[in-house]
PDB file of C-alpha atoms in Angstrom:
ATOM      1  CA  MET A   1      90.679  82.670 174.689  1.00  0.00           C
ATOM      2  CA  ARG A   2      89.702  81.821 171.252  1.00  0.00           C
ATOM      3  CA  PRO A   3      92.518  79.350 170.019  1.00  0.00           C
ATOM      4  CA  ILE A   4      91.800  77.310 173.272  1.00  0.00           C
ATOM      5  CA  LEU A   5      88.045  76.562 172.373  1.00  0.00           C
ATOM      6  CA  ILE A   6      89.036  75.996 169.223  1.00  0.00           C
ATOM      7  CA  LEU A   7      91.806  73.366 170.129  1.00  0.00           C
ATOM      8  CA  ALA A   8      89.089  71.940 172.627  1.00  0.00           C
ATOM      9  CA  ALA A   9      86.661  71.634 169.592  1.00  0.00           C
ATOM     10  CA  LEU A  10      88.990  69.873 167.457  1.00  0.00           C
ATOM     11  CA  ILE A  11      90.300  67.753 170.059  1.00  0.00           C
ATOM     12  CA  LEU A  12      86.338  66.524 170.890  1.00  0.00           C
ATOM     13  CA  SER A  13      85.845  66.394 166.798  1.00  0.00           C
ATOM     14  CA  LEU A  14      88.529  63.482 166.684  1.00  0.00           C
ATOM     15  CA  PRO A  15      87.630  59.591 166.876  1.00  0.00           C
ATOM     16  CA  VAL A  16      88.351  57.751 169.788  1.00  0.00           C
ATOM     17  CA  ALA A  17      91.069  55.535 169.822  1.00  0.00           C
ATOM     18  CA  GLY A  18      90.068  52.069 169.169  1.00  0.00           C
ATOM     19  CA  HIS A  19      86.767  53.186 167.477  1.00  0.00           C
ATOM     20  CA  ALA A  20      87.377  51.421 163.852  1.00  0.00           C
ATOM     21  CA  GLN A  21      85.070  53.097 161.402  1.00  0.00           C
ATOM     22  CA  ALA A  22      83.847  50.885 158.779  1.00  0.00           C
ATOM     23  CA  LEU A  23      84.966  51.484 155.414  1.00  0.00           C
ATOM     24  CA  ASP A  24      82.813  53.160 152.692  1.00  0.00           C
ATOM     25  CA  ASP A  25      82.828  53.980 149.343  1.00  0.00           C
ATOM     26  CA  ARG A  26      85.164  56.778 148.704  1.00  0.00           C
ATOM     27  CA  LYS A  27      86.438  58.624 145.372  1.00  0.00           C
ATOM     28  CA  GLY A  28      88.609  56.290 143.441  1.00  0.00           C
ATOM     29  CA  TRP A  29      88.045  53.049 145.687  1.00  0.00           C
ATOM     30  CA  GLN A  30      85.970  49.738 145.058  1.00  0.00           C
ATOM     31  CA  VAL A  31      84.573  48.758 148.622  1.00  0.00           C
ATOM     32  CA  VAL A  32      82.954  45.404 148.353  1.00  0.00           C
ATOM     33  CA  PRO A  33      81.385  43.958 151.695  1.00  0.00           C
ATOM     34  CA  THR A  34      81.693  40.151 151.598  1.00  0.00           C
ATOM     35  CA  PRO A  35      79.901  37.180 153.470  1.00  0.00           C
ATOM     36  CA  HIS A  36      83.594  35.617 153.964  1.00  0.00           C
ATOM     37  CA  SER A  37      85.616  35.718 157.256  1.00  0.00           C
ATOM     38  CA  PHE A  38      88.896  37.607 157.519  1.00  0.00           C
ATOM     39  CA  ALA A  39      90.945  34.689 157.518  1.00  0.00           C
ATOM     40  CA  ASP A  40      89.114  33.005 154.458  1.00  0.00           C
ATOM     41  CA  LEU A  41      89.156  36.300 152.636  1.00  0.00           C
ATOM     42  CA  VAL A  42      92.755  36.740 152.841  1.00  0.00           C
ATOM     43  CA  GLN A  43      93.178  33.435 151.450  1.00  0.00           C
ATOM     44  CA  ARG A  44      90.680  33.961 148.881  1.00  0.00           C
ATOM     45  CA  VAL A  45      92.651  37.324 147.506  1.00  0.00           C
ATOM     46  CA  GLU A  46      95.936  34.939 147.610  1.00  0.00           C
ATOM     47  CA  THR A  47      94.397  32.323 145.405  1.00  0.00           C
ATOM     48  CA  ALA A  48      92.687  35.018 142.789  1.00  0.00           C
ATOM     49  CA  VAL A  49      96.013  36.823 142.412  1.00  0.00           C
ATOM     50  CA  LYS A  50      97.523  33.860 141.519  1.00  0.00           C
ATOM     51  CA  ALA A  51      94.890  32.667 139.207  1.00  0.00           C
ATOM     52  CA  GLU A  52      95.185  35.950 137.453  1.00  0.00           C
ATOM     53  CA  GLY A  53      98.720  35.863 137.063  1.00  0.00           C
ATOM     54  CA  MET A  54      99.646  38.546 139.210  1.00  0.00           C
ATOM     55  CA  LEU A  55     102.305  38.358 142.303  1.00  0.00           C
ATOM     56  CA  LEU A  56     101.555  39.143 146.125  1.00  0.00           C
ATOM     57  CA  VAL A  57     104.349  41.318 146.401  1.00  0.00           C
ATOM     58  CA  THR A  58     104.085  42.546 149.868  1.00  0.00           C
ATOM     59  CA  GLN A  59     102.059  42.220 152.751  1.00  0.00           C
ATOM     60  CA  ALA A  60     101.908  44.126 155.951  1.00  0.00           C
ATOM     61  CA  SER A  61      98.750  43.914 159.074  1.00  0.00           C
ATOM     62  CA  ALA A  62      98.711  46.056 161.926  1.00  0.00           C
ATOM     63  CA  SER A  63      96.741  43.713 163.688  1.00  0.00           C
ATOM     64  CA  ALA A  64      99.152  40.493 163.513  1.00  0.00           C
ATOM     65  CA  GLY A  65     101.575  43.154 164.989  1.00  0.00           C
ATOM     66  CA  ALA A  66      99.193  44.325 167.477  1.00  0.00           C
ATOM     67  CA  LYS A  67      98.496  40.564 168.361  1.00  0.00           C
ATOM     68  CA  GLY A  68     102.572  39.879 168.735  1.00  0.00           C
ATOM     69  CA  ARG A  69     102.421  42.369 171.168  1.00  0.00           C
ATOM     70  CA  GLY A  70      99.039  40.887 173.229  1.00  0.00           C
ATOM     71  CA  ILE A  71      96.683  43.580 171.758  1.00  0.00           C
ATOM     72  CA  ASP A  72      93.512  42.456 169.952  1.00  0.00           C
ATOM     73  CA  ILE A  73      92.344  44.538 167.393  1.00  0.00           C
ATOM     74  CA  PRO A  74      89.977  43.876 163.856  1.00  0.00           C
ATOM     75  CA  GLY A  75      91.812  41.874 161.181  1.00  0.00           C
ATOM     76  CA  ASN A  76      93.493  43.943 158.472  1.00  0.00           C
ATOM     77  CA  ARG A  77      95.657  43.384 155.888  1.00  0.00           C
ATOM     78  CA  VAL A  78      97.503  45.634 152.994  1.00  0.00           C
ATOM     79  CA  MET A  79      98.440  42.863 150.136  1.00  0.00           C
ATOM     80  CA  GLY A  80     100.820  44.810 147.742  1.00  0.00           C
ATOM     81  CA  VAL A  81      99.842  43.155 143.864  1.00  0.00           C
ATOM     82  CA  PHE A  82     101.960  43.627 140.552  1.00  0.00           C
ATOM     83  CA  ARG A  83     104.274  41.913 138.124  1.00  0.00           C
ATOM     84  CA  ASN A  84     107.302  42.833 136.826  1.00  0.00           C
ATOM     85  CA  ASP A  85     105.973  43.192 132.891  1.00  0.00           C
ATOM     86  CA  TYR A  86     103.536  46.108 134.181  1.00  0.00           C
ATOM     87  CA  ALA A  87     106.046  47.523 136.576  1.00  0.00           C
ATOM     88  CA  LEU A  88     108.651  48.114 132.994  1.00  0.00           C
ATOM     89  CA  ARG A  89     105.361  49.632 131.281  1.00  0.00           C
ATOM     90  CA  MET A  90     105.025  52.131 134.016  1.00  0.00           C
ATOM     91  CA  LEU A  91     108.369  52.972 134.496  1.00  0.00           C
ATOM     92  CA  GLU A  92     108.492  53.722 130.519  1.00  0.00           C
ATOM     93  CA  ALA A  93     105.411  56.059 130.795  1.00  0.00           C
ATOM     94  CA  SER A  94     106.446  57.998 134.098  1.00  0.00           C
ATOM     95  CA  VAL A  95     109.284  56.834 136.679  1.00  0.00           C
ATOM     96  CA  ALA A  96     107.658  59.233 139.135  1.00  0.00           C
ATOM     97  CA  ALA A  97     104.488  56.878 139.241  1.00  0.00           C
ATOM     98  CA  GLY A  98     106.731  54.078 140.429  1.00  0.00           C
ATOM     99  CA  ILE A  99     105.995  55.205 143.961  1.00  0.00           C
ATOM    100  CA  GLU A 100     102.601  53.860 143.620  1.00  0.00           C
ATOM    101  CA  ALA A 101     103.194  50.134 142.899  1.00  0.00           C
ATOM    102  CA  PRO A 102     102.563  47.819 143.880  1.00  0.00           C
ATOM    103  CA  ILE A 103      99.066  48.472 143.931  1.00  0.00           C
ATOM    104  CA  ARG A 104      97.040  47.358 147.139  1.00  0.00           C
ATOM    105  CA  PHE A 105      94.201  45.402 148.207  1.00  0.00           C
ATOM    106  CA  TYR A 106      92.916  45.746 151.671  1.00  0.00           C
ATOM    107  CA  VAL A 107      91.168  43.147 153.685  1.00  0.00           C
ATOM    108  CA  THR A 108      89.552  44.648 156.745  1.00  0.00           C
ATOM    109  CA  GLU A 109      87.755  42.533 159.462  1.00  0.00           C
ATOM    110  CA  ASN A 110      84.085  43.754 160.092  1.00  0.00           C
ATOM    111  CA  THR A 111      82.454  43.413 163.603  1.00  0.00           C
ATOM    112  CA  ASP A 112      79.985  40.801 162.517  1.00  0.00           C
ATOM    113  CA  GLY A 113      82.828  38.219 161.735  1.00  0.00           C
ATOM    114  CA  THR A 114      82.743  38.910 157.857  1.00  0.00           C
ATOM    115  CA  ALA A 115      85.355  40.852 155.768  1.00  0.00           C
ATOM    116  CA  THR A 116      85.642  43.216 153.400  1.00  0.00           C
ATOM    117  CA  LEU A 117      87.668  43.616 150.387  1.00  0.00           C
ATOM    118  CA  SER A 118      88.796  47.446 149.236  1.00  0.00           C
ATOM    119  CA  TRP A 119      91.438  48.650 146.956  1.00  0.00           C
ATOM    120  CA  LYS A 120      92.001  52.078 145.392  1.00  0.00           C
ATOM    121  CA  THR A 121      91.476  51.647 141.343  1.00  0.00           C
ATOM    122  CA  PRO A 122      94.160  51.586 139.259  1.00  0.00           C
ATOM    123  CA  GLY A 123      93.423  54.286 137.311  1.00  0.00           C
ATOM    124  CA  ALA A 124      92.508  56.848 140.618  1.00  0.00           C
ATOM    125  CA  VAL A 125      96.487  55.428 141.873  1.00  0.00           C
ATOM    126  CA  PHE A 126      98.124  56.392 138.494  1.00  0.00           C
ATOM    127  CA  SER A 127      95.978  59.549 137.488  1.00  0.00           C
ATOM    128  CA  PRO A 128      98.508  62.255 138.913  1.00  0.00           C
ATOM    129  CA  TYR A 129     100.949  60.986 136.578  1.00  0.00           C
ATOM    130  CA  PHE A 130      98.541  60.565 133.376  1.00  0.00           C
ATOM    131  CA  GLU A 131     100.170  63.926 132.032  1.00  0.00           C
ATOM    132  CA  GLU A 132     103.762  62.777 132.204  1.00  0.00           C
ATOM    133  CA  GLY A 133     102.965  59.617 131.143  1.00  0.00           C
ATOM    134  CA  GLY A 134     100.503  59.992 128.632  1.00  0.00           C
ATOM    135  CA  GLN A 135      98.380  57.350 126.700  1.00  0.00           C
ATOM    136  CA  PRO A 136     100.948  54.602 127.800  1.00  0.00           C
ATOM    137  CA  LEU A 137     100.304  54.791 131.536  1.00  0.00           C
ATOM    138  CA  GLU A 138      96.422  55.503 130.894  1.00  0.00           C
ATOM    139  CA  ASP A 139      96.606  52.172 128.854  1.00  0.00           C
ATOM    140  CA  LEU A 140      98.308  50.641 131.580  1.00  0.00           C
ATOM    141  CA  ALA A 141      96.040  51.726 133.921  1.00  0.00           C
ATOM    142  CA  PHE A 142      92.567  50.723 132.321  1.00  0.00           C
ATOM    143  CA  GLU A 143      94.186  47.078 131.927  1.00  0.00           C
ATOM    144  CA  LEU A 144      95.290  46.833 135.511  1.00  0.00           C
ATOM    145  CA  ASP A 145      91.742  48.006 136.641  1.00  0.00           C
ATOM    146  CA  LEU A 146      90.431  45.070 134.607  1.00  0.00           C
ATOM    147  CA  VAL A 147      92.840  42.665 136.339  1.00  0.00           C
ATOM    148  CA  PHE A 148      91.934  43.733 140.178  1.00  0.00           C
ATOM    149  CA  LEU A 149      88.538  43.917 139.249  1.00  0.00           C
ATOM    150  CA  SER A 150      88.719  40.331 138.133  1.00  0.00           C
ATOM    151  CA  ILE A 151      90.912  39.380 141.382  1.00  0.00           C
ATOM    152  CA  ALA A 152      88.226  40.860 143.236  1.00  0.00           C
ATOM    153  CA  GLU A 153      85.593  38.799 141.428  1.00  0.00           C
ATOM    154  CA  ARG A 154      87.551  35.384 141.834  1.00  0.00           C
ATOM    155  CA  ALA A 155      88.132  36.479 145.782  1.00  0.00           C
ATOM    156  CA  VAL A 156      84.719  37.286 146.709  1.00  0.00           C
ATOM    157  CA  ALA A 157      82.781  34.890 144.670  1.00  0.00           C
ATOM    158  CA  SER A 158      80.235  32.255 146.187  1.00  0.00           C
ATOM    159  CA  GLU A 159      81.450  28.732 146.233  1.00  0.00           C
TER     160      GLU A 159
END
């Protein structure tokens, strides 16, 4: 009888499908609410990435996929950002760390029509590999922390 009660309690505690939770600060993340619309923030991130000399190497959007199926959900886009010279330095320090590249920005649409820019800091992303990758990987992560912060600052800045 107890396993059934535990299962029922677990089911009742699960989030309701379609009821998205707002992003909030979490360890290793930067979360920046903005006054910009979702579409505008996506464009601003693309522009900022180029301005900082980085490359947008991947993109994925569940909301775009859902829209293609006739389903409307709040906008979201994952934007993978990296550059080959960083990739070579990363791999020289730790081949295992390569699974983490590209490092991603996450643009999410808020219920009030604004959007939030979030990302895991490169330092947090690469920290599990610091013992293996040593100081070269730590230096790379610190350098990328600054690059990602600059991209974010450009993207969220007022006109």
